[in-house]
Amino acid sequence: MTQHQPSPLVDRLRSRLPHSLAPLAELALNFWWSWSPDRLSIFRQIDSELWDAGRQNPVYLLENVSYERLTQLAIDPDYLARVHRLQAQLGSYLQASQTWASHQIPHLTAQQPVAYFCAEFGLHQSLPIYSGGLGILAGDHLKTASDLGIPMVGIGLLYRQGYFRQRLNRAGWQEDYYVDNRFDELPLERLYQADGRPLCITVEIRERTVTAQVWRVQVGRVSLYLMDTDLPDNDSIDRWLTGHLYGGNQETRVAQEILLGIGGVRVLNTLGITPSTYHLNEGHAAFCLLELARQRMASTGKSFYAVEPWVQEHCIFTTHTPVPAGHDAFTPDLMDSYFAQYWPHLNLTREQFLSLGARRLGDPWEPFNMTVLALRLCRAANGVSALHGEVSRQMWHILYPERQESEVPIGHITNGVHVKTWTAPLLEDLYSQYLGADWDQHLTDAQMWAKVDTIPDGELWWRHQVLKERLIAHTRVRMKQARLSRGESPEHIHRVDHLLDPDVLTIGFARRFSAYKRAFLLIKDPERAFRIFTHAERPVQIVFAGKAHPADEEGKRIIQRLMEWCNHPALHARVAFIEDYDIHTARRLVQGVDLWLNNPRRPLEASGTSGQKVCFNGGINLSVLDGWWCEGYQAGPDGKGLNGWAIGEDLHTSQQEAQDRLDSESLYQLLENEIVPLYYSRNEQGLPVGWIAKMKASIRTCAPLFNTERMLQDYALRYYAGQASPVLAGRP
Ligand SMILES: *Cc1c(COP(=O)(O)O)cnc(C)c1O
């Protein structure tokens, strides 16, 4: 049906292109290009300035580049050959019949795909509908499902203004602002019905019928369907329902989650898709479970409790949040006003309905918790690292009073990253040479990765240095733009040209600025930090990036404190802050740094993935033993880090100050006594051989485990294709 209709956007792009460049239109509309072999230059070469001005968005580029430039390329045999080679590669990728899934889970067919629900998707910087880790993970999940041939569709929301953008004012204070996404310039397509009208679904929200139109984003073989309510027929409040990601208040949040969960099921209905499994990535989409029950009741005539096992059997849930306050929960009043019309369709009383989201069965006065709803109505649930699984079992033990804590049915699948999205092509080239031309077909093979030891030190090092220079160039450009827009003095602006030095040990620290991430740990003793960074022979430099949530004053204060410290004249060349952290900056950072610093308050980092991205590029982790690093870190025979470093130790105390002091002391000691000396100890060729050995250990030990192929294989074999017993058959 809709899938095979001619695409108006492809047609529109083609009509602008010289005939021989027509394949670019199809490439532009499939995010596959962004992890294809020619991703760095196939579009950039068309017009590098326009490419950057449009956030590396191929649709914007092709719509705006001059016809004259296109005709220049159309007669360039080299460029034509590249376009046609890439087109052929996309063609064979899309048609491949032999995939991991076709061999391992042949009974999972395209007729009954997995439906993957998430509030945000981070596929590429050109589609800004993500905020951070959860979205990036969802994007990597879809890309990998495509690579492995796992039949999957994604369900999400298309936000008019996405997540907020960040800039810092002269006082170092974060200012938040929003930018409109122009959907007609993004790599996505509006779907139409057979009669030519836009494909829409409706959902009752706040006693109004809200209409959402449906868009499709192509991610290799996987389609991602996004709902958008910005339609003239909708009430003006409802038009803003999909205005902002994680914006607004609790009312906005519950309304968005109704759209995502209930609307999402209706999108699948309308498209004629009957999933074999619904995978809820975080609790935001859990209302989907209610809609599945309602529809099943309508088609079978059975009661809610009679269809409950059917719902459980079809649904799985991944939780991401290790603190109770991080789970969405709505007051009974709020639930009344949004669901009083809905629960009668489930033939439930108010008490029965509210109990579905209550931590204590039969206590309908508690907030309605989305995680509880998901745990009740899914057949399986998992956390995103071994430690997070443990923490989640502890946190949700209350739902299973008859069981031991260790028997709480929440397992774990540790997160990973999509290798081709995050690895620099310059290193992939090295892997092709030394691990084998088909290295990318064996990403989970530890023996293959062990061959990184055969890479000559000098080869790995010069490539790493080039990537560091790229990071430095990116940092300077972004810092200069920021200073210009703040109207700073010419002298201050020009200083950027000398910012950072490729021969200096370079640390990266980029993540959301919330208090628990403890960005302040490094400057807890400002004098000592100052001595480390400005050492005459063995200096250190650092690049920061990250946003504080608009409502998080404490996070904003941490950024401001950092900026004050950075503004010390002696640190000007050594410390940088890149504003408005996004996928583009993340890629530059993880590919270019020597050392990735992560010091959250344990165990609050559910997994973390940015440190994993670093490993694939030969960077080394310096991190608290939290999240994935708990599993990734290995010590050598001397008890010291083999593949990176572990900061501090868990005092298991609620006294944060004591824990912070201990961790900060450990961080300084590691830098002073191990890390800095190792980095600056060079052989006669000037190579830091000890450091390079650690780079190789980082790749060798982490790469086979912390990639999304291992992760998707786990999900597919354990949850998508297998049948686990229902999590809990409890009922009020
Ligand atoms: C990978 C990534 C994240 C997740 O980072 P963690 O702090 O490791 O969870 C967040 N934002 C962006 C832009 C990323 O690329």
Coordinates of N, CA and C and ligand atoms in Angstrom, one line a residue, residues 130-134 136 417 422 510-512 517 581-584 586-587 596 598 605 607-611 613, ligand 1:
Y130 N 15.8 14.4 18.9 CA 16.4 13.6 20.0 C 17.0 14.6 21.1
S131 N 17.1 14.1 22.3 CA 17.8 14.9 23.3 C 19.1 14.3 23.7
G132 N 19.2 13.0 23.9 CA 20.5 12.5 24.3 C 20.5 11.0 24.2
G133 N 21.1 10.3 25.3 CA 21.4 8.9 25.2 C 20.3 8.0 24.8
L134 N 19.1 8.3 25.3 CA 17.9 7.4 24.9 C 17.7 7.4 23.4
I136 N 19.8 8.4 21.0 CA 20.9 7.9 20.2 C 20.8 6.4 20.2
V417 N 26.8 0.5 20.7 CA 26.7 1.5 19.8 C 26.8 1.0 18.3
W422 N 29.6 5.6 14.4 CA 30.5 6.2 15.4 C 32.0 6.0 15.1
A510 N 31.6 15.1 27.7 CA 30.4 15.6 27.1 C 29.3 14.8 27.5
R511 N 28.3 15.4 28.0 CA 27.1 14.7 28.5 C 26.1 15.8 29.0
R512 N 24.9 15.3 29.4 CA 24.0 16.2 30.0 C 24.6 16.8 31.3
K517 N 26.0 13.8 37.3 CA 27.2 13.6 36.4 C 28.5 14.2 36.9
Y581 N 25.6 20.8 22.2 CA 26.0 19.4 21.9 C 25.0 18.7 21.1
D582 N 25.5 18.1 20.0 CA 24.6 17.3 19.2 C 25.4 16.1 18.6
I583 N 24.8 15.3 17.7 CA 25.4 14.1 17.2 C 26.7 14.5 16.4
H584 N 26.7 15.6 15.7 CA 27.8 16.0 14.9 C 29.0 16.3 15.8
A586 N 29.3 15.2 18.9 CA 29.7 14.0 19.5 C 30.6 13.1 18.7
R587 N 30.3 13.1 17.4 CA 31.1 12.2 16.5 C 32.6 12.8 16.5
W596 N 38.5 9.7 27.5 CA 37.1 10.1 27.7 C 36.8 10.0 29.2
N598 N 34.4 10.2 32.5 CA 33.0 10.1 32.9 C 33.0 9.8 34.4
E605 N 24.3 6.1 36.5 CA 24.4 6.0 35.0 C 23.9 4.6 34.6
S607 N 23.6 3.1 31.7 CA 24.6 2.4 30.9 C 25.7 3.4 30.5
G608 N 25.2 4.5 29.8 CA 26.2 5.4 29.1 C 26.6 4.7 27.8
T609 N 26.8 5.4 26.8 CA 27.2 4.8 25.5 C 28.4 5.6 24.9
S610 N 28.6 6.9 25.4 CA 29.6 7.7 24.7 C 31.0 7.1 24.8
G611 N 31.2 6.6 26.0 CA 32.5 5.9 26.2 C 32.8 4.7 25.3
K613 N 31.6 4.6 22.2 CA 31.9 5.1 20.9 C 33.4 5.4 20.8
Ligands
LIG1 C1 26.2 9.1 22.7 C2 25.5 10.4 22.9 C3 24.9 10.6 24.1 C4 24.8 9.6 25.3 O1 25.9 9.8 26.1 P1 26.1 9.2 27.5 O2 26.3 10.3 28.4 O3 27.3 8.3 27.4 O4 24.9 8.4 27.8 C5 24.2 11.8 24.4 N1 24.2 12.8 23.4 C6 24.8 12.6 22.2 C7 24.8 13.7 21.2 C8 25.5 11.4 21.9 O5 26.0 11.2 20.7

